[in-house]
Amino acid sequence: MTPSPEAMSLRILVCVKPVQDSASGHWRMNHYDGFAVEEAVRIREHVPGSRAEAVMVGPEAAAGVLRRALGMGVDDALHIREPGSTLEPFQIASLIAAAVRTRNHDLVLAGVVSEDAAHGQLGALMAEMLDRPCATAVVRLVLEMRLSRVTVDRELEGGARERLELPLPAVLTIQSGINSPRYPALSRLLQANRRALPTVEALVLGIPPSRVALVKRCTPPGTRHGLVLEGRTEDKARELHAILRRKGLPPRPAGGRP
Amino acid sequence: MTPAAAPILVVAEHAQGRIQPGSYAAIHLAWKIQRLHPAPVQVLLPGNDPRAAAAELARRTGLAVMAIQVPGPEPSTSDVAVDALWRYLVDHRPSFLCMASSTRGLECAPPLATRLEAAHVTGVVDVLAEGGAILMGRLGCANQEIHFLEALTPTVVLNPLPGAFDADMPTPSAPGPVAWHHGPRERQRIVSRGFLPAATDFGALAAAKVVVAAGNGVGERDNLTWIQRLAALWPQAAVGGSRTLCDRGWLSHDQQIGLSGATVAPALYVACGISGAPQHLAGMRGSGLVVAINTDPRAAIMREADVCIVEDLTRFIPVFLSLVEADKLEGQ
Ligand SMILES: Cc1cc2nc3c(=O)[nH]c(=O)nc-3n(C[C@H](O)[C@H](O)[C@H](O)COP(=O)(O)OP(=O)(O)OC[C@H]3O[C@@H](n4cnc5c(N)ncnc54)[C@H](O)[C@@H]3O)c2cc1C
């Protein structure tokens, strides 16, 4: 492990992505990042002298997302300001890597995927750019400070898992369900609201050129018949009942005759 | 003389003596690209000792397979697999590199794309040719649109969306050739301590003829009663649900349906308050009749349903239950 100022303490970085609600325009923390922030805060609480920092690339209007991470218990926050919201994952990773490269975090955490774009690339990109080992989709994490090592169980397909050991410093992406993300503490939120967040402009860090261009959009084709039942609730219930009977799947009241 | 088109390469995976099924979906994606952009398709199979698996792949696909030996302990980890693949790719740059949408495939693709300075598109649902370019489609806008992207780089790395491409292989006329690529021992930082089988047994779900599945749309835990009462209308029915509810502890993990849970194919699947995320759909697509109850007519589940009921489930299910009850009284 890169020597931390306090022996056996950890410097943790957690990457959070702001996700915009399409109806209200309101920014919230990516669902999966909530689990990563919670994990960062738990480690910080368990390993004395450790510090957790959150980093976010996003517009000024999304600063509340970073404040939420502070409210949940991270110590510091860095806002990489970028007005658009269409950066590609490798551009976001390049920005974060440029901002944190010299900070020698022992552990970098990110959510397994973002709920809006669902690229699922950021953690593995960060690992490559910072030259760290990486494990994705982590559902259990045990730190062995004496060995400067982290042992994780990560999810494979169909509920199977793989157990991996990674030397620190390392990058992990956190899968949902690993913990129950806490609500931000009100006192911490108020504190965070009073505080100016450290900010750096993406343009200053340098955004690498895009590698894809959006050419067109269309509606996905349906795979099934998609009969939409019309009328009042009672009419729909009656029609569903008729369809099920026709299909040989008649519902019968519990305790009713066969 | 025009140079031969750069190949379309597929990175296949095997673990515990088995080809990862996502490898076959990646091959189907490669074939679809090949129809639009003629170039040879070749499969790379990294592993500690991939000989038997490479022969099996060549036999099942009829494609040329390059077994890439990754020296070091078994099972090999992503870090050494990436280094070994990179050593090969640096001299054999593909036009397209298709990788499985598995955990492993999604972990290895970003570092390879970075080294290849390639565009990287995950969750690919379709490819098409337009204006001389190959466009790659992925879901956008809460799964309500397909966004077609053009790559601005000579190489493109792709991971298909789970379930978007077939995983069955047509029988080839002859097995493909197998070749070997030996690499030096790479710096290995990650150690695998082995695989843990799925902690849960999906027996009850798998055996059910009817599955009533609950999603985040139930709103409150108490509303699960409606789901249970609905399921009780059929003799061989089971209650399942989305990952969201299992993560929250409202349902147990052996009730989770989808990519990281059970794959079910009952005669009737009733999705209650489930949006239809691709990871959920991957576990229920083979169902017989699919009924979706959702307040949002644009929810992705509606495109996968035979019967769409745009209703609040806490209003619709009680009405349906009383109807079935009344029907019984009438029939007596
Ligand atoms: C690697 C990975 C693996 C995953 N594996 C799985 C998996 O195995 N299984 C799985 O399910 N997910 C899985 N997911 C998660 C998946 O991406 C989705 O997040 C999840 O399926 C969403 O669950 P949901 O549909 O219940 O919730 P939401 O997406 O929140 O949808 C809730 C739906 O309920 C509707 N609704 C709201 N109120 C009502 C009401 N009163 N009545 C009726 N409808 C209402 C809404 O319109 C909405 O469509 C995985 C994700 C990742 C990254």
XYZ file of C-alpha atoms and ligand atoms in Angstrom:
643
model
C 0.000 0.000 0.000
C 1.217 3.472 -0.731
C 2.174 4.802 2.672
C -0.663 6.827 4.152
C 0.222 9.666 6.529
C -1.179 7.691 9.452
C 0.019 4.097 9.415
C -2.827 1.680 8.656
C -5.294 4.324 7.647
C -6.932 4.526 4.260
C -7.606 7.231 1.762
C -10.798 6.314 -0.027
C -12.219 7.912 -3.141
C -15.811 7.308 -4.167
C -17.078 8.339 -7.599
C -20.670 9.537 -7.777
C -22.724 10.319 -10.836
C -25.624 12.735 -10.900
C -28.710 11.360 -12.651
C -31.405 13.717 -13.866
C -35.074 12.941 -13.426
C -36.601 13.312 -16.884
C -39.903 14.687 -15.575
C -38.802 17.111 -12.852
C -35.275 17.899 -14.058
C -34.137 17.292 -10.472
C -30.653 15.767 -9.973
C -30.213 12.768 -7.700
C -27.382 10.401 -6.845
C -27.127 7.347 -9.114
C -28.825 4.479 -7.244
C -25.743 2.217 -7.386
C -23.389 4.960 -6.177
C -25.382 5.169 -2.946
C -24.093 1.694 -2.080
C -20.519 2.751 -2.919
C -20.762 5.872 -0.738
C -22.184 3.819 2.139
C -19.347 1.301 1.804
C -16.765 4.122 1.774
C -18.279 5.655 4.902
C -18.394 2.285 6.696
C -14.717 1.633 5.940
C -13.848 5.119 7.111
C -15.709 4.454 10.371
C -14.004 1.100 10.880
C -10.436 2.046 10.037
C -9.336 4.835 12.375
C -7.665 7.819 10.779
C -9.122 7.085 7.352
C -10.708 9.681 5.114
C -13.281 9.318 2.401
C -13.610 11.740 -0.480
C -16.357 11.908 -3.100
C -15.771 13.091 -6.653
C -18.406 13.970 -9.212
C -18.339 15.141 -12.815
C -21.454 17.144 -13.596
C -23.135 20.504 -13.973
C -23.308 23.107 -11.258
C -27.004 22.359 -10.737
C -26.113 18.834 -9.575
C -23.965 19.964 -6.622
C -26.661 18.715 -4.246
C -25.652 15.148 -5.133
C -22.152 15.755 -3.797
C -23.629 17.408 -0.711
C -25.700 14.293 -0.149
C -22.474 12.238 -0.099
C -21.087 14.662 2.514
C -24.330 14.276 4.447
C -23.868 10.495 4.396
C -20.455 10.915 5.982
C -17.671 11.406 3.445
C -15.113 13.965 4.618
C -14.330 15.818 1.422
C -15.838 16.409 -1.981
C -14.530 17.466 -5.355
C -16.838 18.784 -8.059
C -15.476 18.546 -11.588
C -17.766 20.981 -13.335
C -18.974 20.096 -16.804
C -22.106 21.771 -18.135
C -23.239 19.021 -20.537
C -24.400 15.629 -19.419
C -23.456 13.592 -22.464
C -19.804 12.827 -21.803
C -18.741 9.295 -22.651
C -17.529 7.063 -19.816
C -13.877 7.274 -20.885
C -14.112 11.075 -20.893
C -15.533 11.075 -17.358
C -12.879 8.586 -16.219
C -10.121 10.671 -17.834
C -11.317 13.773 -15.998
C -11.466 12.026 -12.624
C -8.098 10.321 -13.192
C -6.514 13.671 -14.118
C -7.898 15.280 -10.969
C -6.936 12.540 -8.487
C -3.863 10.886 -10.018
C -1.353 12.407 -7.595
C -3.553 11.914 -4.542
C -2.676 8.218 -4.076
C -6.013 6.912 -2.877
C -5.724 3.429 -1.400
C -9.192 2.450 -2.484
C -11.343 3.833 -5.290
C -15.018 2.854 -5.239
C -17.748 3.428 -7.811
C -21.239 2.068 -8.424
C -21.362 -0.978 -10.723
C -23.343 0.929 -13.357
C -25.317 4.141 -13.746
C -29.067 3.867 -13.782
C -29.472 6.373 -16.635
C -26.928 5.467 -19.326
C -25.978 2.021 -17.949
C -22.549 1.932 -19.603
C -20.985 0.120 -16.621
C -17.468 1.135 -17.639
C -16.273 3.769 -15.196
C -14.670 1.657 -12.459
C -12.709 -0.551 -14.851
C -11.613 2.546 -16.800
C -10.399 4.266 -13.635
C -8.391 1.155 -12.733
C -6.734 1.102 -16.144
C -5.979 4.816 -16.102
C -4.575 4.737 -12.549
C -2.853 1.364 -13.119
C -4.625 -0.410 -10.267
C -6.132 -3.880 -10.025
C -9.903 -3.916 -10.330
C -12.848 -6.063 -9.292
C -16.357 -5.260 -10.490
C -19.823 -6.080 -9.095
C -18.609 -6.485 -5.504
C -21.225 -7.766 -3.040
C -18.949 -8.427 -0.031
C -15.744 -6.679 0.951
C -13.234 -7.500 3.715
C -10.171 -5.333 4.308
C -7.041 -6.948 5.676
C -5.084 -3.906 6.714
C -2.084 -5.859 8.003
C -1.666 -7.468 4.591
C -2.607 -4.302 2.744
C -5.173 -6.349 0.901
C -8.876 -6.458 0.180
C -10.810 -9.685 -0.303
C -14.068 -9.404 -2.209
C -16.894 -11.586 -3.393
C -18.157 -10.387 -6.710
C -21.255 -11.342 -8.567
C -21.169 -13.455 -11.701
C -24.180 -14.544 -13.714
C -27.221 -16.280 -12.185
C -26.278 -15.468 -8.587
C -22.896 -17.275 -8.624
C -19.908 -15.467 -7.112
C -16.152 -15.374 -7.350
C -13.815 -14.621 -4.437
C -10.862 -12.386 -5.311
C -7.956 -10.921 -3.378
C -6.553 -7.585 -4.507
C -3.533 -5.768 -3.158
C -4.119 -2.129 -2.211
C -4.327 0.312 -3.871
C -7.283 -1.081 -5.804
C -10.475 -0.072 -7.603
C -13.797 -1.767 -6.825
C -17.246 -1.325 -8.318
C -20.033 -1.909 -5.837
C -23.193 -3.833 -6.668
C -26.578 -2.988 -5.113
C -27.625 -4.944 -2.033
C -24.149 -4.994 -0.427
C -25.458 -2.687 2.322
C -28.391 -0.372 3.057
C -27.312 3.172 2.191
C -28.027 5.482 5.121
C -30.018 8.681 4.899
C -27.809 11.760 5.116
C -27.667 13.169 8.634
C -29.471 16.505 8.793
C -26.659 18.177 10.747
C -24.119 17.073 8.172
C -26.350 18.188 5.296
C -26.736 21.638 6.846
C -22.979 21.799 7.269
C -22.445 20.707 3.676
C -24.926 23.322 2.456
C -22.964 26.068 4.166
C -19.703 24.891 2.706
C -18.330 25.886 -0.690
C -17.450 22.714 -2.537
C -13.944 22.468 -3.993
C -14.462 22.794 -7.714
C -12.385 22.348 -10.828
C -13.532 23.066 -14.371
C -13.466 20.076 -16.730
C -12.053 22.300 -19.471
C -9.048 23.052 -17.299
C -8.374 19.349 -16.773
C -8.835 18.692 -20.493
C -11.624 16.612 -22.029
C -10.385 14.064 -24.595
C -12.314 14.048 -27.898
C -15.462 11.921 -28.236
C -15.164 8.468 -29.719
C -18.780 8.008 -30.764
C -21.431 10.218 -32.324
C -25.174 9.818 -31.823
C -26.606 9.410 -35.322
C -30.244 8.547 -34.744
C -32.827 7.432 -32.242
C -35.761 5.118 -32.609
C -38.341 3.294 -30.541
C -37.358 -0.271 -29.642
C -39.528 -2.844 -31.369
C -41.880 -4.770 -29.081
C -41.382 -8.494 -28.786
C -44.992 -9.331 -27.942
C -48.561 -8.644 -28.870
C -49.052 -5.908 -26.273
C -52.856 -5.807 -26.073
C -53.655 -2.726 -24.011
C -56.839 -3.208 -22.005
C -59.181 -0.226 -22.134
C -62.038 1.113 -20.037
C -62.650 1.350 -16.312
C -60.672 -0.719 -13.813
C -63.599 -3.179 -13.570
C -63.713 -3.580 -17.365
C -59.998 -4.334 -17.502
C -60.312 -6.848 -14.671
C -63.168 -8.577 -16.479
C -61.253 -8.678 -19.751
C -58.141 -10.079 -18.091
C -60.274 -12.727 -16.447
C -61.726 -13.710 -19.843
C -58.292 -13.820 -21.485
C -56.890 -16.048 -18.740
C -59.808 -18.443 -19.041
C -59.435 -18.568 -22.806
C -55.741 -19.361 -22.421
C -56.485 -22.238 -20.032
C -55.078 -20.358 -17.030
C -58.288 -19.656 -15.076
C -57.788 -18.012 -11.692
C -59.673 -19.639 -8.831
C -60.333 -18.011 -5.489
C -58.204 -19.377 -2.674
C -60.101 -22.143 -0.941
C -62.514 -22.305 -3.892
C -63.538 -25.408 -5.775
C -60.938 -26.809 -8.183
C -4.317 -4.156 -54.110
C -6.668 -3.294 -51.267
C -5.552 -4.663 -47.940
C -7.731 -7.384 -46.417
C -10.374 -6.000 -44.042
C -9.280 -6.021 -40.411
C -10.896 -9.008 -38.709
C -13.899 -8.996 -36.417
C -12.643 -10.597 -33.236
C -14.663 -12.140 -30.443
C -13.269 -12.705 -26.964
C -14.901 -15.845 -25.583
C -14.820 -16.896 -21.937
C -14.693 -20.153 -20.141
C -14.747 -20.929 -16.468
C -14.986 -24.159 -14.546
C -14.719 -26.177 -17.762
C -17.664 -24.436 -19.398
C -17.926 -21.879 -22.177
C -19.677 -18.802 -20.757
C -22.989 -18.615 -22.720
C -22.510 -14.872 -23.236
C -19.653 -15.814 -25.572
C -22.170 -17.202 -28.044
C -24.222 -13.989 -27.936
C -20.994 -12.076 -28.703
C -20.431 -14.408 -31.679
C -23.948 -13.720 -32.984
C -23.229 -10.000 -32.693
C -20.000 -10.510 -34.665
C -21.900 -12.418 -37.367
C -24.466 -9.632 -37.616
C -21.650 -7.110 -38.102
C -20.011 -9.416 -40.661
C -23.166 -9.407 -42.799
C -22.911 -5.592 -43.002
C -19.128 -5.317 -43.078
C -17.509 -8.372 -44.695
C -14.411 -9.409 -42.749
C -13.251 -12.670 -41.216
C -14.593 -13.538 -37.750
C -12.179 -15.156 -35.371
C -12.577 -16.117 -31.717
C -9.953 -15.501 -29.034
C -10.139 -17.646 -25.943
C -7.846 -16.617 -23.106
C -7.209 -18.998 -20.237
C -4.694 -20.854 -18.213
C -5.203 -23.998 -20.259
C -7.879 -23.241 -22.846
C -7.123 -26.185 -25.174
C -10.208 -28.320 -24.491
C -12.509 -25.287 -24.428
C -10.974 -23.941 -27.666
C -11.618 -27.266 -29.414
C -15.208 -27.250 -28.163
C -15.749 -23.678 -29.382
C -14.289 -24.483 -32.809
C -16.553 -27.529 -33.056
C -19.709 -25.713 -31.940
C -19.197 -22.550 -33.999
C -17.178 -23.629 -37.026
C -15.055 -20.521 -36.458
C -11.290 -20.197 -36.254
C -10.330 -20.133 -32.575
C -7.105 -18.711 -31.193
C -6.406 -20.132 -27.751
C -4.476 -17.474 -25.858
C -2.538 -19.058 -23.071
C -2.391 -16.988 -19.905
C 0.461 -18.363 -17.816
C -0.076 -18.474 -14.064
C -2.423 -20.041 -11.573
C -5.869 -21.298 -12.499
C -8.399 -19.721 -12.721
C -6.762 -16.812 -14.483
C -7.922 -13.357 -13.410
C -8.988 -10.362 -15.489
C -5.697 -8.483 -15.073
C -3.569 -11.209 -16.672
C -6.243 -12.034 -19.251
C -6.284 -8.380 -20.358
C -2.486 -8.266 -20.609
C -2.359 -11.508 -22.608
C -5.139 -10.365 -24.958
C -3.450 -7.000 -25.403
C -0.178 -8.653 -26.435
C -2.067 -10.445 -29.183
C -4.250 -7.501 -30.218
C -1.389 -5.067 -30.530
C -0.240 -6.982 -33.622
C -3.709 -8.044 -34.796
C -5.846 -4.950 -34.554
C -9.487 -5.782 -35.197
C -12.142 -3.582 -36.763
C -14.602 -4.795 -34.120
C -13.877 -6.570 -30.855
C -16.974 -8.268 -29.449
C -16.922 -9.404 -25.830
C -19.500 -11.153 -23.648
C -21.775 -9.070 -21.478
C -20.766 -11.134 -18.458
C -19.172 -9.633 -15.333
C -15.814 -10.728 -16.684
C -16.481 -9.418 -20.195
C -17.553 -6.041 -18.843
C -14.462 -5.908 -16.632
C -11.972 -6.713 -19.413
C -13.486 -4.583 -22.186
C -12.772 -1.086 -20.755
C -8.994 -1.612 -20.278
C -8.713 -3.172 -23.747
C -10.672 -0.308 -25.309
C -8.400 2.150 -23.506
C -5.249 0.481 -24.841
C -6.711 0.189 -28.347
C -7.875 3.846 -28.151
C -11.159 2.419 -29.325
C -14.747 3.533 -28.979
C -16.471 1.215 -26.534
C -20.192 0.536 -26.597
C -21.849 -1.677 -23.980
C -25.427 -2.947 -23.986
C -25.578 -3.284 -27.783
C -29.035 -4.374 -28.930
C -28.647 -3.997 -32.688
C -26.265 -2.991 -35.479
C -27.112 -1.576 -38.883
C -25.341 -0.072 -41.873
C -26.228 3.438 -42.929
C -24.407 5.918 -45.125
C -21.358 3.677 -45.332
C -21.024 3.442 -41.557
C -21.881 0.683 -39.110
C -24.206 2.017 -36.440
C -24.445 0.387 -33.031
C -27.708 0.618 -31.137
C -28.023 0.704 -27.360
C -30.926 1.525 -25.086
C -31.341 5.108 -23.915
C -33.906 7.296 -22.162
C -34.931 4.784 -19.476
C -34.977 1.939 -22.031
C -37.588 3.756 -24.092
C -35.396 4.500 -27.111
C -32.574 2.904 -29.082
C -29.698 5.291 -29.689
C -27.642 4.467 -32.777
C -24.007 5.477 -32.477
C -21.286 5.771 -35.051
C -17.740 5.085 -33.913
C -15.159 7.772 -34.672
C -12.230 5.385 -34.164
C -10.838 2.605 -36.417
C -11.470 -0.054 -33.767
C -14.683 -0.513 -31.789
C -15.138 -2.638 -28.672
C -18.659 -3.958 -28.106
C -20.521 -5.839 -25.402
C -24.023 -6.989 -26.357
C -26.927 -6.437 -23.997
C -27.702 -9.654 -22.088
C -30.553 -11.396 -23.880
C -30.452 -9.193 -27.000
C -28.646 -11.772 -29.143
C -29.283 -15.463 -29.513
C -27.053 -17.767 -27.488
C -27.883 -20.934 -29.483
C -25.438 -22.023 -32.154
C -26.471 -23.460 -35.518
C -24.595 -26.686 -36.244
C -21.592 -25.780 -38.415
C -20.643 -27.823 -41.486
C -17.175 -28.433 -40.083
C -15.250 -27.482 -36.962
C -13.048 -24.398 -37.232
C -9.274 -24.539 -36.942
C -7.659 -24.044 -33.527
C -4.376 -22.195 -33.131
C -2.259 -21.305 -30.141
C -0.793 -18.107 -28.909
C 1.641 -18.351 -26.012
C 2.433 -15.276 -24.033
C 5.018 -14.538 -21.369
C 3.986 -14.601 -17.746
C 2.269 -11.313 -16.964
C 2.334 -9.310 -13.777
C -0.524 -10.806 -11.772
C -1.930 -8.693 -8.989
C -5.325 -10.257 -8.440
C -5.680 -13.741 -6.970
C -8.838 -15.787 -7.482
C -9.882 -17.890 -4.487
C -12.417 -19.762 -6.552
C -16.090 -19.728 -7.357
C -19.029 -19.827 -4.993
C -22.197 -21.349 -6.471
C -25.440 -19.371 -6.313
C -26.245 -19.138 -2.607
C -29.885 -19.821 -3.227
C -31.964 -22.532 -4.758
C -34.479 -21.249 -7.272
C -36.423 -24.531 -7.164
C -39.798 -23.080 -6.150
C -39.706 -20.436 -8.882
C -38.410 -22.775 -11.546
C -41.161 -25.335 -10.910
C -44.020 -22.812 -10.835
C -46.558 -22.750 -13.682
C -47.566 -19.218 -12.748
C -45.200 -16.537 -11.458
C -46.558 -13.314 -9.998
C -43.654 -10.900 -9.764
C -43.470 -7.731 -7.698
C -41.344 -4.670 -8.388
C -40.579 -1.308 -6.893
C -44.064 -0.185 -7.954
C -45.566 -1.995 -4.928
C -44.516 1.142 -3.059
C -44.902 -0.198 0.453
C -43.960 -3.535 1.925
C -47.520 -4.183 3.105
C -48.708 -4.054 -0.499
C -46.910 -7.347 -1.114
C -50.042 -8.902 0.388
C -51.820 -8.052 -2.882
C -49.133 -9.903 -4.822
C -49.456 -12.944 -2.562
C -53.238 -12.927 -2.797
C -53.061 -12.664 -6.568
C -50.657 -15.634 -6.731
C -52.971 -17.672 -4.496
C -55.489 -17.760 -7.384
C -53.497 -20.488 -9.152
C -52.494 -23.858 -7.755
C -48.867 -24.020 -8.854
C -47.986 -20.367 -8.454
C -44.988 -18.671 -6.879
C -44.220 -15.081 -5.925
C -41.023 -13.635 -7.367
C -39.738 -10.161 -7.944
C -37.182 -7.677 -9.145
C -33.758 -7.189 -7.666
C -34.858 -3.907 -6.128
C -37.186 -5.671 -3.692
C -34.702 -8.483 -2.952
C -31.904 -5.982 -2.220
C -34.264 -4.220 0.156
C -35.040 -7.472 1.963
C -38.768 -7.350 1.113
C -38.376 -10.577 -0.854
C -35.752 -13.243 -0.303
C -32.894 -13.747 -2.737
C -34.341 -17.041 -3.966
C -37.262 -14.997 -5.287
C -35.147 -12.766 -7.512
C -35.808 -13.066 -11.233
C -33.305 -11.876 -13.807
C -29.723 -11.841 -14.882
C -28.331 -12.231 -11.375
C -31.196 -14.402 -10.124
C -33.497 -17.080 -11.464
C -34.427 -17.623 -15.096
C -38.060 -18.652 -15.285
C -40.390 -19.691 -18.082
C -43.850 -20.235 -16.539
C -47.057 -20.497 -18.566
C -48.181 -17.178 -17.032
C -45.996 -14.303 -15.796
C -47.700 -11.369 -14.118
C -45.332 -8.398 -13.695
C -46.705 -6.014 -11.067
C -44.976 -2.636 -10.764
C -41.891 -3.793 -12.671
C -40.346 -1.361 -15.163
C -38.769 -4.027 -17.412
C -35.045 -3.335 -17.043
C -33.019 -5.532 -19.425
C -31.488 -7.382 -16.481
C -34.961 -8.331 -15.308
C -36.218 -9.258 -18.778
C -33.229 -11.568 -19.234
C -34.758 -13.858 -16.594
C -38.393 -14.032 -17.796
C -38.365 -13.710 -21.592
C -39.194 -17.352 -22.151
C -42.515 -17.088 -20.276
C -45.806 -18.062 -21.912
C -48.422 -15.354 -21.419
C -46.997 -12.132 -19.947
C -49.327 -9.687 -18.203
C -47.956 -6.327 -17.062
C -49.680 -4.132 -14.504
C -48.005 -0.717 -14.421
C -49.063 2.898 -14.003
C -46.694 3.968 -16.789
C -47.869 3.068 -20.299
C -44.330 3.752 -21.595
C -42.594 1.340 -19.212
C -40.298 -1.060 -21.088
C -42.187 -4.069 -19.673
C -45.169 -3.072 -21.830
C -43.192 -3.958 -24.978
C -42.536 -7.420 -23.556
C -46.107 -8.089 -22.453
C -49.014 -9.793 -24.199
C -51.533 -7.986 -22.011
C -50.859 -4.447 -20.763
C -52.879 -3.061 -17.882
C -52.202 0.601 -17.195
C -53.352 0.772 -13.588
C -52.167 1.285 -10.051
C -51.636 -2.273 -8.831
C -53.071 -1.467 -5.397
C -56.306 -0.522 -7.127
C -56.401 -3.119 -9.893
C -55.525 -6.266 -7.942
C -58.274 -5.855 -5.292
C -60.839 -5.298 -8.060
C -59.586 -8.384 -9.891
C -59.686 -10.490 -6.709
C -63.279 -9.535 -5.971
C -64.216 -10.286 -9.543
C -62.783 -13.802 -9.295
C -64.544 -14.232 -5.973
C -67.867 -13.069 -7.432
C -67.394 -15.359 -10.399
C -67.060 -18.304 -8.028
C -70.280 -17.372 -6.207
C -72.099 -17.090 -9.521
C -70.802 -20.471 -10.599
C -72.118 -22.183 -7.450
C -25.303 -6.358 -13.079
C -26.750 -6.148 -12.761
C -27.560 -7.231 -12.539
C -28.908 -7.064 -12.272
N -29.684 -8.171 -12.083
C -31.011 -8.026 -11.920
C -31.857 -9.173 -11.766
O -31.414 -10.325 -11.751
N -33.192 -8.950 -11.623
C -33.750 -7.699 -11.622
O -34.974 -7.577 -11.490
N -32.967 -6.612 -11.733
C -31.617 -6.747 -11.869
N -30.835 -5.628 -11.949
C -31.452 -4.305 -11.672
C -32.219 -3.719 -12.834
O -31.319 -3.003 -13.646
C -33.306 -2.748 -12.339
O -32.740 -1.781 -11.507
C -34.448 -3.438 -11.587
O -34.892 -4.573 -12.286
C -35.584 -2.461 -11.417
O -36.561 -3.031 -10.586
P -38.080 -2.602 -10.655
O -38.620 -2.805 -12.027
O -38.773 -3.299 -9.548
O -38.048 -1.058 -10.250
P -38.222 0.279 -11.073
O -37.341 0.321 -12.224
O -38.173 1.354 -10.072
O -39.720 0.183 -11.661
C -40.881 0.329 -10.910
C -42.054 0.336 -11.872
O -43.262 0.358 -11.136
C -44.187 1.224 -11.757
N -45.116 1.676 -10.716
C -44.925 2.634 -9.778
N -45.991 2.700 -8.968
C -46.882 1.775 -9.393
C -48.165 1.354 -8.941
N -48.752 1.916 -7.879
N -48.777 0.382 -9.625
C -48.194 -0.199 -10.711
N -46.979 0.155 -11.167
C -46.326 1.122 -10.513
C -43.355 2.321 -12.354
O -44.024 2.940 -13.441
C -42.106 1.553 -12.799
O -42.243 1.125 -14.137
C -29.469 -5.766 -12.205
C -28.665 -4.673 -12.425
C -27.308 -4.851 -12.686
C -26.469 -3.639 -12.916
